[in-house]
């Protein structure tokens, strides 16, 4: 009974974490699209900076409270400016910065509906990076699923081109975003044990380092003048939605780390793909977009390929576990 209760508690935790990730992630995409397209602020790096700063300030606030009220609040002790901590976390932070930068740049150029297709190659990059970094080969059945996902991606791109709404920069940023998400997931999974599984510490350091990395990107992208001359800079609505985007950025980072911690990098990527499908349906309704049957078919092909890949990987991992020398039958 105790074992069943523990198993139920585990699955309940995973369900709540994945559900929270879905809700926060979808909200973040819609808020970012509003910031990038509907209030006419052409400064994606500045928007990214605002989100990482809000997250860093929230983490700093909790760290301060943990020192004032150690019985109520806990925060990991390691100093984020310690050279060893920097060496451990900086590679994750660089990939984190690349991921959120390319995500917003992709969203700037494409609709929320196409955003799913544009970033659907995460699973493909996960297979490639797992092979080149971890030396793990993928089964032929998984390779077939990857081919299905790629065909769905090309079909979706072709439909956007046919409709005259294809954005080449947006598609390229989507591909880079898929790569960086996959790499970030693998690095996060490898780095968490080095910081004793402290999600708050990784979240804090990631966003502080990313905030520093975004400063030169803002200057290089010429966004400083754009922000200073923005006509709505003194309006309450602008700051409210900017703060809302920052809070969403904090929550998505937190739930991403939780989802990777309680599942795996692969499950996180699959969850993100399935979430994006629901996001696409919601976006077409919200923005009143009409899509062709073939366009919807491309989404279904990607989803089917991703779902099949996840199931095959699950079966392969269970088989590998059963064949492990450490496994003993009860």
Coordinates of C-alpha atoms in Angstrom, one line a residue:
X1 CA 0.0 0.0 0.0
X2 CA 2.9 2.3 0.9
X3 CA 4.5 1.6 -2.4
X4 CA 1.3 2.3 -4.3
X5 CA 0.8 5.5 -2.4
X6 CA 4.4 6.6 -3.2
X7 CA 3.9 5.8 -6.9
X8 CA 0.6 7.7 -6.9
X9 CA 2.3 10.7 -5.3
X10 CA 5.1 10.5 -7.9
X11 CA 2.7 10.6 -10.8
X12 CA 0.6 13.3 -9.2
X13 CA 3.7 15.4 -8.8
X14 CA 4.7 14.8 -12.5
X15 CA 1.1 15.7 -13.6
X16 CA 1.1 18.9 -11.7
X17 CA 4.6 19.9 -12.9
X18 CA 3.7 19.1 -16.6
X19 CA 0.4 20.9 -16.3
X20 CA 2.0 24.0 -14.8
X21 CA 4.6 24.0 -17.5
X22 CA 1.9 23.9 -20.2
X23 CA -0.2 26.7 -18.6
X24 CA 2.8 29.0 -18.0
X25 CA 4.5 28.3 -21.4
X26 CA 1.4 29.0 -23.4
X27 CA 0.8 32.2 -21.5
X28 CA 4.4 33.3 -22.0
X29 CA 4.1 32.9 -25.8
X30 CA 1.0 35.0 -26.0
X31 CA 2.4 37.7 -23.7
X32 CA 5.7 37.8 -25.7
X33 CA 3.8 38.0 -29.0
X34 CA 1.8 41.0 -27.6
X35 CA 5.0 42.6 -26.6
X36 CA 6.8 42.0 -29.9
X37 CA 4.0 42.6 -32.4
X38 CA 1.0 44.4 -30.9
X39 CA 2.5 47.2 -28.9
X40 CA 5.1 47.9 -31.7
X41 CA 8.2 47.7 -29.6
X42 CA 11.0 46.4 -32.0
X43 CA 13.4 45.4 -29.2
X44 CA 13.3 41.6 -28.6
X45 CA 16.7 41.6 -26.7
X46 CA 15.4 44.3 -24.4
X47 CA 12.2 42.3 -23.7
X48 CA 14.4 39.2 -23.0
X49 CA 16.5 41.3 -20.6
X50 CA 13.4 42.5 -18.7
X51 CA 12.3 38.9 -18.2
X52 CA 15.7 37.7 -17.0
X53 CA 16.1 40.7 -14.7
X54 CA 12.6 40.1 -13.1
X55 CA 13.5 36.4 -12.5
X56 CA 16.9 37.3 -11.1
X57 CA 15.3 39.9 -8.7
X58 CA 12.7 37.3 -7.6
X59 CA 15.4 34.9 -6.8
X60 CA 17.5 37.6 -5.0
X61 CA 14.4 38.5 -3.0
X62 CA 14.0 34.9 -1.8
X63 CA 17.7 34.7 -1.1
X64 CA 17.4 37.8 1.1
X65 CA 14.3 36.5 2.9
X66 CA 16.2 33.2 3.6
X67 CA 18.9 35.2 5.4
X68 CA 16.3 37.2 7.4
X69 CA 13.9 34.3 8.1
X70 CA 15.9 31.1 7.8
X71 CA 13.2 29.0 9.4
X72 CA 10.6 30.0 6.8
X73 CA 12.6 30.4 3.6
X74 CA 15.4 28.3 2.3
X75 CA 17.9 29.3 -0.5
X76 CA 21.0 27.4 -1.6
X77 CA 24.2 28.9 -0.1
X78 CA 26.7 28.8 -3.0
X79 CA 27.8 32.2 -4.3
X80 CA 26.9 32.7 -8.0
X81 CA 30.1 34.7 -8.4
X82 CA 32.3 31.8 -7.2
X83 CA 34.6 30.8 -10.0
X84 CA 33.6 27.1 -9.7
X85 CA 29.9 27.9 -9.8
X86 CA 30.5 30.1 -12.9
X87 CA 32.4 27.3 -14.6
X88 CA 29.6 24.8 -13.8
X89 CA 26.6 27.0 -14.8
X90 CA 27.9 29.4 -17.5
X91 CA 27.6 26.9 -20.4
X92 CA 23.9 26.3 -19.4
X93 CA 23.4 30.1 -19.2
X94 CA 24.9 30.7 -22.7
X95 CA 22.5 28.1 -24.2
X96 CA 19.7 29.5 -22.1
X97 CA 20.4 33.0 -23.5
X98 CA 20.5 31.6 -27.0
X99 CA 17.3 29.7 -26.5
X100 CA 15.1 32.6 -25.2
X101 CA 16.7 35.1 -27.7
X102 CA 16.0 32.9 -30.7
X103 CA 12.5 32.0 -29.4
X104 CA 11.5 35.7 -29.2
X105 CA 13.1 36.4 -32.6
X106 CA 11.2 33.6 -34.1
X107 CA 8.0 34.8 -32.5
X108 CA 8.7 38.3 -33.8
X109 CA 8.6 37.2 -37.5
X110 CA 6.0 34.4 -37.4
X111 CA 2.4 33.9 -36.1
X112 CA 1.8 32.0 -32.9
X113 CA 0.1 29.3 -35.0
X114 CA 3.2 28.7 -37.1
X115 CA 5.5 29.0 -34.1
X116 CA 4.8 25.4 -33.3
X117 CA 5.9 24.2 -36.7
X118 CA 8.9 26.5 -36.8
X119 CA 10.2 25.0 -33.6
X120 CA 9.2 21.4 -34.1
X121 CA 12.7 20.0 -34.8
X122 CA 13.7 19.8 -31.1
X123 CA 13.4 16.0 -31.1
X124 CA 15.6 15.7 -34.2
X125 CA 18.3 17.8 -32.5
X126 CA 17.9 15.8 -29.3
X127 CA 18.7 12.6 -31.2
X128 CA 21.8 14.2 -32.9
X129 CA 23.1 15.8 -29.7
X130 CA 22.5 12.6 -27.6
X131 CA 24.6 10.7 -30.2
X132 CA 27.4 13.3 -30.5
X133 CA 27.6 14.3 -26.8
X134 CA 26.6 11.1 -25.0
X135 CA 27.5 8.5 -27.7
X136 CA 24.0 6.9 -27.5
X137 CA 22.7 5.5 -30.7
X138 CA 19.0 5.7 -31.7
X139 CA 17.0 2.7 -33.0
X140 CA 15.8 2.5 -36.6
X141 CA 12.2 2.9 -35.4
X142 CA 13.1 6.2 -33.8
X143 CA 14.8 7.3 -36.9
X144 CA 11.6 6.6 -38.9
X145 CA 9.7 8.8 -36.4
X146 CA 12.3 11.6 -36.9
X147 CA 11.8 11.3 -40.7
X148 CA 8.1 11.7 -40.1
X149 CA 8.7 14.9 -38.0
X150 CA 10.9 16.4 -40.6
X151 CA 8.4 15.7 -43.4
X152 CA 5.7 17.4 -41.3
X153 CA 8.0 20.4 -40.8
X154 CA 8.7 20.7 -44.5
X155 CA 5.0 20.3 -45.3
X156 CA 4.1 23.1 -42.8
X157 CA 6.8 25.4 -44.3
X158 CA 5.6 24.6 -47.8
X159 CA 2.0 25.6 -46.8
X160 CA 3.2 28.9 -45.3
X161 CA 5.1 29.6 -48.5
X162 CA 2.0 28.7 -50.6
X163 CA -0.2 31.1 -48.4
X164 CA 2.4 33.8 -48.9
X165 CA 3.1 34.2 -45.2
X166 CA 6.4 32.3 -44.9
X167 CA 9.1 34.2 -43.0
X168 CA 12.6 32.9 -43.8
X169 CA 14.2 34.7 -40.8
X170 CA 11.5 33.4 -38.5
X171 CA 11.9 29.9 -39.7
X172 CA 15.7 30.0 -39.3
X173 CA 15.3 31.4 -35.8
X174 CA 12.8 28.6 -35.1
X175 CA 15.4 26.0 -36.2
X176 CA 18.1 27.5 -34.0
X177 CA 15.6 27.7 -31.1
X178 CA 14.9 24.0 -31.5
X179 CA 18.6 23.2 -31.4
X180 CA 19.2 25.5 -28.3
X181 CA 16.2 24.1 -26.4
X182 CA 17.5 20.5 -27.0
X183 CA 21.1 21.4 -26.0
X184 CA 19.8 23.4 -23.0
X185 CA 17.8 20.4 -21.8
X186 CA 20.8 18.1 -21.9
X187 CA 23.1 20.6 -20.2
X188 CA 20.5 21.2 -17.5
X189 CA 20.1 17.5 -16.8
X190 CA 24.0 17.2 -16.6
X191 CA 24.5 20.3 -14.4
X192 CA 21.7 19.8 -11.8
X193 CA 23.6 17.1 -10.0
X194 CA 26.7 19.3 -9.8
X195 CA 24.7 21.9 -7.9
X196 CA 23.0 19.3 -5.7
X197 CA 19.7 19.5 -7.7
X198 CA 19.2 23.1 -6.5
X199 CA 16.7 24.5 -9.0
X200 CA 16.6 27.9 -7.3
X201 CA 20.4 28.2 -7.6
X202 CA 20.4 27.3 -11.2
X203 CA 17.5 29.6 -11.9
X204 CA 19.2 32.5 -10.1
X205 CA 22.6 32.1 -11.7
X206 CA 21.1 31.4 -15.2
X207 CA 19.2 34.7 -15.2
X208 CA 21.9 36.8 -13.7
X209 CA 24.4 35.6 -16.2
X210 CA 21.9 35.9 -19.1
X211 CA 21.1 39.5 -18.0
X212 CA 24.8 40.3 -18.4
X213 CA 25.0 38.5 -21.7
X214 CA 22.0 40.4 -23.1
X215 CA 23.5 43.9 -22.5
X216 CA 26.0 43.7 -25.4
X217 CA 23.3 42.1 -27.6
X218 CA 21.0 45.1 -27.0
X219 CA 23.8 47.4 -28.1
X220 CA 24.7 45.3 -31.1
X221 CA 21.1 45.1 -32.2
X222 CA 20.7 48.9 -31.9
X223 CA 17.8 48.6 -29.4
X224 CA 18.9 51.2 -26.9
X225 CA 17.7 54.1 -29.1
X226 CA 14.5 52.2 -29.9
X227 CA 13.7 51.8 -26.3
X228 CA 14.6 55.3 -25.2
X229 CA 12.4 56.8 -28.0
X230 CA 9.5 54.4 -27.6
X231 CA 6.3 56.6 -27.4
X232 CA 4.5 54.4 -24.8
X233 CA 7.5 54.2 -22.4
X234 CA 5.6 56.2 -19.7
X235 CA 2.3 54.2 -19.9
X236 CA 1.1 51.9 -17.2
X237 CA -0.1 49.3 -19.7
X238 CA 3.4 49.0 -21.2
X239 CA 5.1 48.4 -17.8
X240 CA 2.3 46.1 -16.7
X241 CA 2.6 43.8 -19.7
X242 CA 6.5 44.0 -19.5
X243 CA 6.3 43.0 -15.8
X244 CA 3.8 40.2 -16.8
X245 CA 6.2 38.9 -19.4
X246 CA 9.0 38.9 -16.8
X247 CA 6.9 37.0 -14.3
X248 CA 6.0 34.5 -17.1
X249 CA 9.7 34.2 -17.9
X250 CA 10.4 33.4 -14.3
X251 CA 7.7 30.8 -14.1
X252 CA 8.6 29.1 -17.4
X253 CA 12.2 28.8 -16.3
X254 CA 11.2 27.3 -13.0
X255 CA 8.7 24.8 -14.5
X256 CA 11.2 23.9 -17.2
X257 CA 13.8 22.9 -14.6
X258 CA 11.2 21.1 -12.6
X259 CA 9.9 19.2 -15.6
X260 CA 13.5 18.1 -16.5
X261 CA 14.2 17.2 -12.9
X262 CA 11.1 15.0 -12.4
X263 CA 11.1 13.5 -15.9
X264 CA 13.9 13.7 -18.4
X265 CA 15.3 16.0 -21.1
X266 CA 13.5 13.8 -23.7
X267 CA 10.2 14.0 -21.9
X268 CA 10.6 17.7 -21.6
X269 CA 11.0 18.1 -25.3
X270 CA 8.1 15.8 -26.1
X271 CA 5.9 17.7 -23.6
X272 CA 6.9 20.9 -25.2
X273 CA 5.9 19.6 -28.7
X274 CA 2.5 18.4 -27.5
X275 CA 2.0 21.7 -25.6
X276 CA 2.8 23.6 -28.8
X277 CA 0.1 21.7 -30.6
X278 CA -2.6 22.8 -28.1
X279 CA -1.1 26.3 -28.3
X280 CA -1.6 26.2 -32.1
X281 CA -5.2 25.4 -31.9
X282 CA -5.7 28.1 -29.3
X283 CA -3.8 30.7 -31.4
X284 CA -5.9 30.1 -34.5
X285 CA -9.0 30.6 -32.5
X286 CA -7.7 33.6 -30.6
X287 CA -6.4 35.4 -33.7
X288 CA -9.2 34.1 -35.9
X289 CA -6.9 32.6 -38.4
X290 CA -8.1 30.2 -41.1
X291 CA -5.8 27.4 -42.2
X292 CA -6.0 24.8 -44.9
X293 CA -6.5 21.1 -44.4
X294 CA -2.9 20.4 -45.5
X295 CA -1.6 23.0 -43.0
X296 CA -3.4 21.2 -40.2
X297 CA -2.2 17.9 -41.6
X298 CA 1.4 19.1 -41.2
X299 CA 0.8 19.7 -37.5
X300 CA -0.8 16.3 -37.1
X301 CA 2.1 14.6 -38.8
X302 CA 4.6 16.3 -36.5
X303 CA 2.5 15.4 -33.4
X304 CA 2.1 11.8 -34.5
X305 CA 5.8 11.4 -35.2
X306 CA 6.7 13.0 -31.8
X307 CA 4.2 10.8 -29.9
X308 CA 5.5 7.7 -31.7
X309 CA 9.1 8.6 -30.9
X310 CA 8.3 9.1 -27.2
X311 CA 6.5 5.8 -27.0
X312 CA 9.3 3.9 -28.8
X313 CA 12.0 5.5 -26.6
X314 CA 9.9 4.6 -23.5
X315 CA 9.8 0.9 -24.6
X316 CA 13.5 0.9 -25.5
X317 CA 14.4 2.3 -22.0
X318 CA 12.2 -0.2 -20.2
X319 CA 13.8 -3.0 -22.2
X320 CA 17.2 -1.7 -21.4
X321 CA 16.3 -1.5 -17.7
X322 CA 15.1 -5.1 -17.7
X323 CA 18.2 -6.3 -19.3
X324 CA 20.4 -4.4 -16.9
X325 CA 22.6 -6.6 -14.6
X326 CA 21.4 -4.5 -11.6
X327 CA 17.8 -5.4 -12.3
X328 CA 16.3 -8.2 -10.1
X329 CA 12.9 -9.7 -10.4
X330 CA 10.6 -9.6 -7.4

